[in-house]
Each structure stands twice: as C-alpha cells, then as structure tokens.
PDB file of C-alpha atoms in Angstrom:
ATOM      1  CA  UNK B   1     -54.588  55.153  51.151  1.00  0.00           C
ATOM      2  CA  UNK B   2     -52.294  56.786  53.450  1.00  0.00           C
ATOM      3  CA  UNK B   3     -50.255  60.119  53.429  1.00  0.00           C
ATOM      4  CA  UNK B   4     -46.813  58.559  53.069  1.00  0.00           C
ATOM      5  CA  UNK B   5     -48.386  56.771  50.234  1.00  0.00           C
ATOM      6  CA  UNK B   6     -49.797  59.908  48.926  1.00  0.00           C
ATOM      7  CA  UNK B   7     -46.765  61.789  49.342  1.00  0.00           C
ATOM      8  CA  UNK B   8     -44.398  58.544  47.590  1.00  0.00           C
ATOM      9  CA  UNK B   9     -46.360  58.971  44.312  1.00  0.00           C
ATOM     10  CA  UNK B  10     -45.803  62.247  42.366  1.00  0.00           C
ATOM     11  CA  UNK B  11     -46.578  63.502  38.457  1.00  0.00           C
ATOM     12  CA  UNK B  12     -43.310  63.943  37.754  1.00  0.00           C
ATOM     13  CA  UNK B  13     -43.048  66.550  35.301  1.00  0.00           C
ATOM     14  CA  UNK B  14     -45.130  66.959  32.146  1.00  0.00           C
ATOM     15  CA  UNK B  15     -44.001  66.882  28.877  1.00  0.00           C
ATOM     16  CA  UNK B  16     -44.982  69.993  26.998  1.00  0.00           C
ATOM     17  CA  UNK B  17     -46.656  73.116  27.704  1.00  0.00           C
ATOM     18  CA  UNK B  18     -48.659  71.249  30.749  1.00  0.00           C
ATOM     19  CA  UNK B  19     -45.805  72.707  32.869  1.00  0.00           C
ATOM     20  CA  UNK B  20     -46.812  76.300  32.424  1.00  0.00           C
ATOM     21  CA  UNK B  21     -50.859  75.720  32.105  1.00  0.00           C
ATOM     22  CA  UNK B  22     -52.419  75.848  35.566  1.00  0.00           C
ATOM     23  CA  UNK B  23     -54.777  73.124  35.798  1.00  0.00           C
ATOM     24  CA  UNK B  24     -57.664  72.807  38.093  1.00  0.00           C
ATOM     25  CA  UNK B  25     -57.690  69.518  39.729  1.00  0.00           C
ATOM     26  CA  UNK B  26     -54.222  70.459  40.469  1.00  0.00           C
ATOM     27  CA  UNK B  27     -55.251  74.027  41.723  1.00  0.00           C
ATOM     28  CA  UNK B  28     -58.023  71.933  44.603  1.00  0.00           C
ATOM     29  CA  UNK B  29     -55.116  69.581  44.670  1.00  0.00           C
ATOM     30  CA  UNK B  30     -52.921  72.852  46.554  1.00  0.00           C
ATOM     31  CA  UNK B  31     -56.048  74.552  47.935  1.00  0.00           C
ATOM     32  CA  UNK B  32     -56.225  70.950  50.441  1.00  0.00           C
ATOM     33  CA  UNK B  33     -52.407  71.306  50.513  1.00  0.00           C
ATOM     34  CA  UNK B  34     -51.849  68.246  48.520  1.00  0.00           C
ATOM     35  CA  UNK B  35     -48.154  67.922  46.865  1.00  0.00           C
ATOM     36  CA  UNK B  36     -49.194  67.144  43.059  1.00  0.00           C
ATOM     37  CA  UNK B  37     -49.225  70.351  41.915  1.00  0.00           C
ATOM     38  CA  UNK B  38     -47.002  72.723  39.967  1.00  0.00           C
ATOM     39  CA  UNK B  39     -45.439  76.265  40.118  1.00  0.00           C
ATOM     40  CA  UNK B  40     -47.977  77.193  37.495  1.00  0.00           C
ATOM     41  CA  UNK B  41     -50.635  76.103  39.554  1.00  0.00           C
ATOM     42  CA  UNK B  42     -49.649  77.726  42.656  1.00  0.00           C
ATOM     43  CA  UNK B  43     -49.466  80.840  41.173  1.00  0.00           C
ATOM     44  CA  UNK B  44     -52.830  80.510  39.821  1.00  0.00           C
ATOM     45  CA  UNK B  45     -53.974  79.551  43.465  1.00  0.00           C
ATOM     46  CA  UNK B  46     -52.226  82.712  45.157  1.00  0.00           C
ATOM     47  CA  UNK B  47     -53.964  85.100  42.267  1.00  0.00           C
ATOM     48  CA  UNK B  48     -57.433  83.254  43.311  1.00  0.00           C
ATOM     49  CA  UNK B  49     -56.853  84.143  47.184  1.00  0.00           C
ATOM     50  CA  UNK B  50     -56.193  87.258  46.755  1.00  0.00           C
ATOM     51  CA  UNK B  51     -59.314  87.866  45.379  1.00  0.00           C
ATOM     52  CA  UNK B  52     -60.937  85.054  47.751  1.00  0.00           C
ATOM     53  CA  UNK B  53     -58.843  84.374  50.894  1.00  0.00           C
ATOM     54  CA  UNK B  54     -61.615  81.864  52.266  1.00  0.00           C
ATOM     55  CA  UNK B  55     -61.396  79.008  49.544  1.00  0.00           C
ATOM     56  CA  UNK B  56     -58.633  76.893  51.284  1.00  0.00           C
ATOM     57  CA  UNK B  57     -60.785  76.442  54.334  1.00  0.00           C
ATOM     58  CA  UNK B  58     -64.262  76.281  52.128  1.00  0.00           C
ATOM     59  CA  UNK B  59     -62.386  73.541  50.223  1.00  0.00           C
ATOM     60  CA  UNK B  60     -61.591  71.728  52.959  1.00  0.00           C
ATOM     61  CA  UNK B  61     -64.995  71.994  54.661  1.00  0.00           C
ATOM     62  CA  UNK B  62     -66.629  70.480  51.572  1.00  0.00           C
ATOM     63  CA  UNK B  63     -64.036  67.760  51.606  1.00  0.00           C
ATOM     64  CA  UNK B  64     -65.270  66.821  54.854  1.00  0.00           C
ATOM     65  CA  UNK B  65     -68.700  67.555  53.899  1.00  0.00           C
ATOM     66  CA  UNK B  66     -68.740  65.110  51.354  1.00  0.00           C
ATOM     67  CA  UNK B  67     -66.527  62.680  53.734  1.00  0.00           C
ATOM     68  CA  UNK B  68     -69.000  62.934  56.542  1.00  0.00           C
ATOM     69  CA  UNK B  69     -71.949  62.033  53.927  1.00  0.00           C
ATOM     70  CA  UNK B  70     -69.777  59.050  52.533  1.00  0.00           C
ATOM     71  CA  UNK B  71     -69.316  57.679  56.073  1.00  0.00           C
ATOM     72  CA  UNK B  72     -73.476  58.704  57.003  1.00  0.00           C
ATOM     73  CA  UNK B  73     -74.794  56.590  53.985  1.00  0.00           C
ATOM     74  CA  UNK B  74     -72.514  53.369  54.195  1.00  0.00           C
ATOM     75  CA  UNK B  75     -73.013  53.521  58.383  1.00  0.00           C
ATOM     76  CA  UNK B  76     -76.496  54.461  58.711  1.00  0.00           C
ATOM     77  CA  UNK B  77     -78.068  53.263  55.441  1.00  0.00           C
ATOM     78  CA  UNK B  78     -76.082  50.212  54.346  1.00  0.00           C
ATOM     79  CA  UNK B  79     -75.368  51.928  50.832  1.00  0.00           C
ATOM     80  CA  UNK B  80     -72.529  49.857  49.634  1.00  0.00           C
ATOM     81  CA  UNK B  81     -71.825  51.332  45.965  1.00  0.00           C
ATOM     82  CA  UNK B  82     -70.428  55.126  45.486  1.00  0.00           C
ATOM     83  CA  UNK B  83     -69.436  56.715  42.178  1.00  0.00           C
ATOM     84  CA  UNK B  84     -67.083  59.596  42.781  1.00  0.00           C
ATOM     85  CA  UNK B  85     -67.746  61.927  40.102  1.00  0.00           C
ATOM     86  CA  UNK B  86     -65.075  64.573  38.872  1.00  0.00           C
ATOM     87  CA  UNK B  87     -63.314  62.817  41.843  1.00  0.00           C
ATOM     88  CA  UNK B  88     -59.855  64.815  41.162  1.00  0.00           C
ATOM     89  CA  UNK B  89     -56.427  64.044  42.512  1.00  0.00           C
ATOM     90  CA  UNK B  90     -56.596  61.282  45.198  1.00  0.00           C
ATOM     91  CA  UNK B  91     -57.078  63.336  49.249  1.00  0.00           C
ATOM     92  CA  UNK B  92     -56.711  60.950  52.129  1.00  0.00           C
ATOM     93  CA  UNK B  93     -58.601  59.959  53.073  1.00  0.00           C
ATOM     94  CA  UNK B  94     -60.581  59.219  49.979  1.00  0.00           C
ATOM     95  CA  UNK B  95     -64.181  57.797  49.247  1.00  0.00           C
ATOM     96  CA  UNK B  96     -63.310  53.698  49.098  1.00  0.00           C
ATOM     97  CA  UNK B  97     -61.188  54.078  52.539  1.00  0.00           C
ATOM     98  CA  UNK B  98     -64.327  56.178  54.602  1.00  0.00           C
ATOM     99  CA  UNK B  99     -66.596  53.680  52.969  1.00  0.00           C
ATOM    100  CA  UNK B 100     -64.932  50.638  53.861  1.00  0.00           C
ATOM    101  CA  UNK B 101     -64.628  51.344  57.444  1.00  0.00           C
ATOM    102  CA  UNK B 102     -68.513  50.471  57.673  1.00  0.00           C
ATOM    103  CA  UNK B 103     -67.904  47.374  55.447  1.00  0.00           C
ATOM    104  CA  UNK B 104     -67.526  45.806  51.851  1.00  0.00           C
ATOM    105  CA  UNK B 105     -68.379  48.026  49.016  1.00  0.00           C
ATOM    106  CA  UNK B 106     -67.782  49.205  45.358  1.00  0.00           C
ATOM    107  CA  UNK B 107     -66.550  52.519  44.154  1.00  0.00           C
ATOM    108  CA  UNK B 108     -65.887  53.973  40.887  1.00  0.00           C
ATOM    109  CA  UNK B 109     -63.775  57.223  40.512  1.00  0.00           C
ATOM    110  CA  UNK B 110     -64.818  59.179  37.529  1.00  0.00           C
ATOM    111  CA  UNK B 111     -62.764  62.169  36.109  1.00  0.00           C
ATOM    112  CA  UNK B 112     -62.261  63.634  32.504  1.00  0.00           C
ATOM    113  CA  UNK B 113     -58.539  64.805  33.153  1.00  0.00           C
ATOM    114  CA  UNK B 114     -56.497  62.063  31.574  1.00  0.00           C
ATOM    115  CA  UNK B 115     -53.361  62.464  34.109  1.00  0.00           C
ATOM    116  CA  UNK B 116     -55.713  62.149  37.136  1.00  0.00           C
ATOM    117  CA  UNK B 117     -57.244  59.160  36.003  1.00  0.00           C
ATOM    118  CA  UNK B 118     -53.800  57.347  35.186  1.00  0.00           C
ATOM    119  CA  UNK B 119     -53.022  58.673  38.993  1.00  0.00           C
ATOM    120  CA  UNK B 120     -55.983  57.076  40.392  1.00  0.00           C
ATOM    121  CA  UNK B 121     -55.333  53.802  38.621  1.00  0.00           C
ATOM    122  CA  UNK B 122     -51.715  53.584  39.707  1.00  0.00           C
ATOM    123  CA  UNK B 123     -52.950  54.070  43.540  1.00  0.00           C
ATOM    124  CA  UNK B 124     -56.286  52.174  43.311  1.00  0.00           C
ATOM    125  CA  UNK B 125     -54.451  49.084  42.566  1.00  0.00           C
ATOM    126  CA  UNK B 126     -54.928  45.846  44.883  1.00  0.00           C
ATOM    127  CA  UNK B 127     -58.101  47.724  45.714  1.00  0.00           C
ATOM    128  CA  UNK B 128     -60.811  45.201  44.912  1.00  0.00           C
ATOM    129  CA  UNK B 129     -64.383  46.528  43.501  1.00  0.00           C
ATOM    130  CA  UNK B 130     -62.648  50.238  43.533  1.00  0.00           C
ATOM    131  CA  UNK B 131     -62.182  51.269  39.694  1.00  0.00           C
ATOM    132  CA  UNK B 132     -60.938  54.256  38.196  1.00  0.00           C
ATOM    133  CA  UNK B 133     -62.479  55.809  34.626  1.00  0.00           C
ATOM    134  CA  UNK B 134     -61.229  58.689  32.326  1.00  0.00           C
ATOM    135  CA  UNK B 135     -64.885  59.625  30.874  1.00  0.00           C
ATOM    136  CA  UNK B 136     -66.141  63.215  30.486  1.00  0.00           C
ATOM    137  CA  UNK B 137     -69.330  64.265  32.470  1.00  0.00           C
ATOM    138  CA  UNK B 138     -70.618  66.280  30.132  1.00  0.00           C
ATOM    139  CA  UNK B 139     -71.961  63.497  28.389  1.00  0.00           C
ATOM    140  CA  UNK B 140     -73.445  61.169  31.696  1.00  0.00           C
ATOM    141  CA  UNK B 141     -75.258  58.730  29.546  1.00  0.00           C
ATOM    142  CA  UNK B 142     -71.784  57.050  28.351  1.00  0.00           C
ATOM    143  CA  UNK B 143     -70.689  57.099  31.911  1.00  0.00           C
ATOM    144  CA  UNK B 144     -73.176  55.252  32.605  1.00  0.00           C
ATOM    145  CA  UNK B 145     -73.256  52.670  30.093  1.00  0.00           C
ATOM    146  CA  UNK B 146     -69.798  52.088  31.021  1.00  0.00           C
ATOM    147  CA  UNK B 147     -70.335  51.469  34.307  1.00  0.00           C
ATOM    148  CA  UNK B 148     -72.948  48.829  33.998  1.00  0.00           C
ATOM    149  CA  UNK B 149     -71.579  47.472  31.001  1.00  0.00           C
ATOM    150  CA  UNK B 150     -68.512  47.062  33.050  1.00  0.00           C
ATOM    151  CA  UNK B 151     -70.401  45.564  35.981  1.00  0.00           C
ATOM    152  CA  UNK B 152     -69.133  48.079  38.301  1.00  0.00           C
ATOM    153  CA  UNK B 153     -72.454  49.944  39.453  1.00  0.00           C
ATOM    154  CA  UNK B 154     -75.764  48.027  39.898  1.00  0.00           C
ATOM    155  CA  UNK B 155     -77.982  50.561  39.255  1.00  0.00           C
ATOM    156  CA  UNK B 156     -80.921  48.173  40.438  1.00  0.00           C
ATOM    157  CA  UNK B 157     -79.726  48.246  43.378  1.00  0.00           C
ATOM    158  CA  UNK B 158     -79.540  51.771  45.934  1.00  0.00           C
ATOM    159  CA  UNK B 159     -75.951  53.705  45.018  1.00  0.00           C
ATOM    160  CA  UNK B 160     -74.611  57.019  46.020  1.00  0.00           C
ATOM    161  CA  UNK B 161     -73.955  59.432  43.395  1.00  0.00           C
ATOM    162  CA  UNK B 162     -70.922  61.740  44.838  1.00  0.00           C
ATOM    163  CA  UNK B 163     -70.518  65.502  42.990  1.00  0.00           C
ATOM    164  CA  UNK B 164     -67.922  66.793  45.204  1.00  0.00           C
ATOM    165  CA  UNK B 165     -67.166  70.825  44.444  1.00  0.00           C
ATOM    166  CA  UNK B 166     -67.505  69.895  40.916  1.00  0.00           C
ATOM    167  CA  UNK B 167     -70.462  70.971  39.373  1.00  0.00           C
ATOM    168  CA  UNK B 168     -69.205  74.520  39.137  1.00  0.00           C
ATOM    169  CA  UNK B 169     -67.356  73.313  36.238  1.00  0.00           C
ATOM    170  CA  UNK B 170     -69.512  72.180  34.123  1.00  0.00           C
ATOM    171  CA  UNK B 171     -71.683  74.685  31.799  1.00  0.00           C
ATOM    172  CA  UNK B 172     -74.867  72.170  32.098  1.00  0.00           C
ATOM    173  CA  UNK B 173     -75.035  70.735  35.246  1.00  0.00           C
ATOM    174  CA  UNK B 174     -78.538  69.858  35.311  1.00  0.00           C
ATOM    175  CA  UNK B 175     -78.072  67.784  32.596  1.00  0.00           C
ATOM    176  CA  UNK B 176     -75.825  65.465  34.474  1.00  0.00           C
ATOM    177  CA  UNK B 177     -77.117  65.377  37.386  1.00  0.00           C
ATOM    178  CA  UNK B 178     -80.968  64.502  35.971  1.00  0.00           C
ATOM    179  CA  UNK B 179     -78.992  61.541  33.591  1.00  0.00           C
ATOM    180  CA  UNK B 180     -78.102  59.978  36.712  1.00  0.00           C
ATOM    181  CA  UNK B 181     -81.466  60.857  38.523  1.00  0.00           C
ATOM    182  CA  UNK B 182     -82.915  58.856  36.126  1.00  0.00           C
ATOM    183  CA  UNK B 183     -81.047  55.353  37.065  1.00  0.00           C
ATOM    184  CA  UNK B 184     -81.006  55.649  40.755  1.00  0.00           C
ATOM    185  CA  UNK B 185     -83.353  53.339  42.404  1.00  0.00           C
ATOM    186  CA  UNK B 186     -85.455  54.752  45.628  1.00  0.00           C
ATOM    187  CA  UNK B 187     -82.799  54.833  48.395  1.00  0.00           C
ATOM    188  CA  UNK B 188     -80.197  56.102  46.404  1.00  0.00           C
ATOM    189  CA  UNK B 189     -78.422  59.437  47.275  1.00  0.00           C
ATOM    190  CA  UNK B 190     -77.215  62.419  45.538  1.00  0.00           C
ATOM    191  CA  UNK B 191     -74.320  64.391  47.452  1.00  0.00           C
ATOM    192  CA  UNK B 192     -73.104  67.228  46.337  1.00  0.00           C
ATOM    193  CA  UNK B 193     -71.653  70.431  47.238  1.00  0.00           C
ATOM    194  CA  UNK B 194     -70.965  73.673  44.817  1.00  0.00           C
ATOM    195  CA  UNK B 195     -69.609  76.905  45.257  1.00  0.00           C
ATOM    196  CA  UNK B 196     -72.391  79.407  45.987  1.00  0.00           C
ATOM    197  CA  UNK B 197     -72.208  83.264  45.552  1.00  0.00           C
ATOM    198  CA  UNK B 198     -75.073  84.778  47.824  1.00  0.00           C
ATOM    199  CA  UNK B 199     -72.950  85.705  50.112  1.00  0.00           C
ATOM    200  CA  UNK B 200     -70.277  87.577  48.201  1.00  0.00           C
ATOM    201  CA  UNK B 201     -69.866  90.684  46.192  1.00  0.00           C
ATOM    202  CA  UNK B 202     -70.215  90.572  42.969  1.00  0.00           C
ATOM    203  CA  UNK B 203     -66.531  91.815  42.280  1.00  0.00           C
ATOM    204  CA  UNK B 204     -65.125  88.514  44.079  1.00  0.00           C
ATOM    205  CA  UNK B 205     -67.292  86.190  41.981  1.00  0.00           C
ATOM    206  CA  UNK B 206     -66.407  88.155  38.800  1.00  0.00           C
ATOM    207  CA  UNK B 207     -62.341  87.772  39.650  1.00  0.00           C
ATOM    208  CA  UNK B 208     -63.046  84.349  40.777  1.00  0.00           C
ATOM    209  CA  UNK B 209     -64.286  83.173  37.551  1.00  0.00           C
ATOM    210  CA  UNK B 210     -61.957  85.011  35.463  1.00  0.00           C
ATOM    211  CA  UNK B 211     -58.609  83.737  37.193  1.00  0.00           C
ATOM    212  CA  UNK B 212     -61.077  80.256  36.079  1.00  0.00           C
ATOM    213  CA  UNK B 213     -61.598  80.875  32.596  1.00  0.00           C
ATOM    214  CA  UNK B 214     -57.451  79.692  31.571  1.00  0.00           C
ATOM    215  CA  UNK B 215     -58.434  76.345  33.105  1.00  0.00           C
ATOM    216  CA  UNK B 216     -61.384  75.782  31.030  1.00  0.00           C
ATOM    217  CA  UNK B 217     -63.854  77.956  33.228  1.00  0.00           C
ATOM    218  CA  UNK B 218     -65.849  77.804  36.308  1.00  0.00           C
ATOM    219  CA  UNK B 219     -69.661  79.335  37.337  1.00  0.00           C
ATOM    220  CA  UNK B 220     -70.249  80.384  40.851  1.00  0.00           C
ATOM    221  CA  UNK B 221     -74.318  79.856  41.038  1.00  0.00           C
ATOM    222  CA  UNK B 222     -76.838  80.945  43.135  1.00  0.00           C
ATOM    223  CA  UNK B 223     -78.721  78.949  46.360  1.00  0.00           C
ATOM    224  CA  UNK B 224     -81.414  79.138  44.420  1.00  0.00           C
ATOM    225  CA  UNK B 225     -79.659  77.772  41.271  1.00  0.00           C
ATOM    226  CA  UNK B 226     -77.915  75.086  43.098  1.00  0.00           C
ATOM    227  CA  UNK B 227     -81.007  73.606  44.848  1.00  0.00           C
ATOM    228  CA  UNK B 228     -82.777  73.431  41.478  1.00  0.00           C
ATOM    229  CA  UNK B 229     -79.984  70.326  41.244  1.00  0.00           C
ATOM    230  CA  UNK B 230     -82.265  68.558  43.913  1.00  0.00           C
ATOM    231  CA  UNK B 231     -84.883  68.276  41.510  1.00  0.00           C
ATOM    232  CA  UNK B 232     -86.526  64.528  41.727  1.00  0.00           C
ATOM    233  CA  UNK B 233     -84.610  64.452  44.879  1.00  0.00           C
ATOM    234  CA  UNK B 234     -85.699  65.026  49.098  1.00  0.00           C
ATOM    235  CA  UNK B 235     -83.032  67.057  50.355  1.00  0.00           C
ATOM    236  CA  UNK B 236     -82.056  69.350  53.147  1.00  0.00           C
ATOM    237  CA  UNK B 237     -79.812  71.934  52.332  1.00  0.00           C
ATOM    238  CA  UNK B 238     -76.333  72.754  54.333  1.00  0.00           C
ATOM    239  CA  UNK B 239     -74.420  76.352  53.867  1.00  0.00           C
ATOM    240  CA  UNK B 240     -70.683  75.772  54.557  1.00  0.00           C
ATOM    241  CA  UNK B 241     -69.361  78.804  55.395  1.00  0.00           C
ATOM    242  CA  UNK B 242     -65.849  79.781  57.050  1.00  0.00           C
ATOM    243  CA  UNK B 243     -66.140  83.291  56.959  1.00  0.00           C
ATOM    244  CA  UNK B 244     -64.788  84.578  60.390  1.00  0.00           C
ATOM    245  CA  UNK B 245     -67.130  87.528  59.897  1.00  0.00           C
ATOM    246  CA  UNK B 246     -70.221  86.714  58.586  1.00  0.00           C
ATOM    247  CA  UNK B 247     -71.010  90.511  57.719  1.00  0.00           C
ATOM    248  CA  UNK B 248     -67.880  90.322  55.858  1.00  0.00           C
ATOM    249  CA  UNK B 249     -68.601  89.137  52.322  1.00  0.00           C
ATOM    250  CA  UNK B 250     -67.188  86.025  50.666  1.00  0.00           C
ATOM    251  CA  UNK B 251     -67.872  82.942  49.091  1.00  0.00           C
ATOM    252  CA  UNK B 252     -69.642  80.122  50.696  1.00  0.00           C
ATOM    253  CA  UNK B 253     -71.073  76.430  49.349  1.00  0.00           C
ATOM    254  CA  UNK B 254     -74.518  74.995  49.356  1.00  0.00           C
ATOM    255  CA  UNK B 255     -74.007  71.223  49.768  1.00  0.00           C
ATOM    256  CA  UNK B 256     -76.477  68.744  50.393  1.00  0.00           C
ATOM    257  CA  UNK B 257     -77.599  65.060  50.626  1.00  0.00           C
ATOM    258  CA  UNK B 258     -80.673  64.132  48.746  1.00  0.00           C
ATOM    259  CA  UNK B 259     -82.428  61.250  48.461  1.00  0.00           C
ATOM    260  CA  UNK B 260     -84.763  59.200  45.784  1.00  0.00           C
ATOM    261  CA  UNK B 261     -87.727  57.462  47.635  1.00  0.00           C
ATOM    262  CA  UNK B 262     -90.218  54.882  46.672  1.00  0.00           C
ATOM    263  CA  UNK B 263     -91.618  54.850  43.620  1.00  0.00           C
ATOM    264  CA  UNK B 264     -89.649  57.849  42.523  1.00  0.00           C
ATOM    265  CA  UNK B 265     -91.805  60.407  44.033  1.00  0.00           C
ATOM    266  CA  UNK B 266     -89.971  63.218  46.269  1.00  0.00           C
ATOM    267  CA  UNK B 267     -90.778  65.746  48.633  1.00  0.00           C
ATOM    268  CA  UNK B 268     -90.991  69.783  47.383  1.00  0.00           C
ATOM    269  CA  UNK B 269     -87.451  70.872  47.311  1.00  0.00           C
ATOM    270  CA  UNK B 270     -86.681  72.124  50.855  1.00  0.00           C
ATOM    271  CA  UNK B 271     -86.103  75.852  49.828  1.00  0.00           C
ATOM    272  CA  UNK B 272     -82.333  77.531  49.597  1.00  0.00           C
ATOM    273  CA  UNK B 273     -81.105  78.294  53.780  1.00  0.00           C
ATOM    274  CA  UNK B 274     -80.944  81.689  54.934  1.00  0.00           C
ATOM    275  CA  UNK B 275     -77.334  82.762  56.590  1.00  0.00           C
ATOM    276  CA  UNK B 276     -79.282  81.751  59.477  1.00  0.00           C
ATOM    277  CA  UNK B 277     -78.282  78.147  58.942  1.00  0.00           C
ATOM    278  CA  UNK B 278     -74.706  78.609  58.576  1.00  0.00           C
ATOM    279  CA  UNK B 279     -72.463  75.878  59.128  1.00  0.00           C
ATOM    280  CA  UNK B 280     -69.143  76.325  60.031  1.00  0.00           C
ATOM    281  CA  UNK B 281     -66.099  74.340  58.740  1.00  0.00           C
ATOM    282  CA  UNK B 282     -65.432  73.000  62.458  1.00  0.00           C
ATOM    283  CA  UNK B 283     -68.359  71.366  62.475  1.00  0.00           C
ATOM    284  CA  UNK B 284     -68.305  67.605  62.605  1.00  0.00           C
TER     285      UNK B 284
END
C-alpha cells in the first residue's frame, strides 16, 4: 500500500456526533502523522502531549518495532501467516506489504472499531490471502473461531500473533493474549509492544489516562505487568525509549517477541530490563 494511496482514501465525514468524539485509532492515526483523523481528535492529541511530549516518537518507534519483528519472522523463520490484532487505521507500510517482501503469506487484520474495519476492507482489496475482520478482542475465542472457520489462519501450522500498542486498551489483557497462547503451535510468535510507566511520574500516567478515559479508556502498566503477558512464551524483552534525557521522566514501551517451542514448554520469563537496556527509536 503506498502513501499516495493512503493519502487518496479518506473517512469523509461522519454522520452524527462521531465528528466531535475523539476516537483512538484516529488519535495513533495523528500521533504517526497519518491524515484520517479529525479536529476532535487532534485536539485530544495536543491535550495528551502536553502532558506527554514523547508519544509521537514512542509511537513511531513501536511501529517500527513491530515492523522490524514482522520482517525478522517471515525472513529468518519462514512464518508465513500474521494476524494483526487491534491493527488500527492502515500505516504504510503495513503488516501484508513487510511480510510479502520475504514471500507468499496470509494476514488477517483484526479491529473492533467498525469504521476502521470498513477502511481496511476498501484498501485490502485485490490483496489475496490478506482479510480484514470487525470482531472485538475482548472476547478472543470468537476471533478465533472465525478465523479458522473462515480458513484464514491455520492454527496447526506456526503463525505470528501481532499486538501492536494495543493491549493498553483492553481492561483484561491476559485473557486475550493466553486465548491465543493456547492455539499457537511451537514456532509461533507473540509480538507485542505496550505502553509502560516505570519510567514516568506518576502525574504523567495519571493525565495520560484521563485525557483516555472519553475514548473508552487506556492502562499504562508496569514492566513487570507487561512481561507477565509472556507467560507460556520465551521472550527477551526490548525498552523503547525516546527520551532525549533519560533522567528526565516520561513514558516508555516494553515490547517484545516471544516464542512457543516444542511441546509447549518455555523458558522462565526473561525478567523486566533495567534502563540499562534502553533502546532508542533510531535504532534499526
């Protein structure tokens, strides 16, 4: 999918009270300086920086994060199936494009927010084995069903299970993540990345999740909370941090790739990194 693309294909405006509701796939849509976004929205966004001046550049390095992993697992490990979970409005370039550069694969995009879904669908086709669903991840066993009911996923077979920045949203995250634990084979791999507060005061996280709460709300966890996600899974953690000053407080992610091996047995979780193991957003 390319930018002019992108940029030809636009909401229009929404009917109702849509117009005046900030909306957070929109709101990550303008923190990665996408165009389908509204005044509301951007509002919302310059409120949030205020409060958190780093999360265009921590948005963007978890973008890449989970780009670079995409790119890692269909190069390196000849994983050929990717669901894109809480995938959001489409950012070039997106998971199916990165994939396909290493060869033939399936993808499923998977979001609960009814506009981005139709917006994926519009773009996605001519795209061959890349599907976009409307289903809500709060309840992961129906998006699952649906997937292999729909013959989109083999779940016999190893697949990468993509949570890109959105776990934050969701009040049970565990829950989701072990649903789909359960059906990966042994070389499958969990990505995901989430918004981490260990490294901010607790003021920022507090006005962070407030300026959240009209979109439906959002939870900035702990390292330690967010590696408990590994469970069942060998991972290595990653901080992505863009802080210029790293005695300067602010908000940071813990991302990760982890892996199911043989058998379904796992290494200990690899414990939460230290700011010793920072990782800047430059990094490649």
């Amino acid at each position: 999918m390319t930018e002019s693309a992108l940029a030809s294909f636009s909401f229009g405006r929404p009917a109702g009270p849509d117009f005046d509701v900030p909306n957070s796939a929109r709101m990550s849509d303008h923190l990665l300086n996408g165009k389908d976004n509204f005044e509301c929205d951007r509002r919302t966004v310059a409120e949030l920086l205020r409060a958190a001046p780093e999360l265009p550049a921590l948005a963007r390095a978890a973008r890449d994060f989970l780009m670079r992993s995409v790119a890692r697992l269909a190069a390196e490990h000849g994983i050929d199936q990717f669901i894109d979970l809480g995938s959001g409005l489409p950012a070039s370039p997106c998971t199916h494009e990165v994939a396909r550069e290493h060869g033939p694969c399936r993808v499923a995009y998977v979001d609960h927010d009814p506009v981005v879904a139709v917006h994926n669908r519009a773009l996605l086709t001519g795209h061959p084995g890349v599907r976009a669903f409307e289903d809500d991840l709060c309840s992961p066993e129906i998006v699952i069903a649906r997937l292999s009911a729909m013959d989109v996923i083999d779940f016999g077979r190893p697949v990468a299970v993509l949570f890109g920045d959105v776990l934050p949203y969701l009040p049970e995250p565990a829950q989701t993540v072990r649903a789909f634990r359960n059906v990966m084979t042994a070389g499958s791999a969990l990505v995901l990345s989430h918004l981490s507060r260990d490294r901010a005061d607790q003021g920022m996280v507090a006005a962070v999740e407030k300026i959240y709460a009209c979109t439906g709300g959002l939870s900035v966890r702990t390292d330690a909370q967010i590696s408990e996600l590994f469970t069942g899974f060998a991972h290595a953690p990653e901080v992505l941090d863009v802080r210029p000053d790293p005695d300067v407080p602010g908000l940071t992610s813990y991302a990760g790739v982890g892996w199911r091996v043989r058998g379904g047995q796992t290494r200990a979780a690899t414990a939460a990194p230290t700011t010793g193991q920072r990782q800047n957003a430059s990094a490649t």
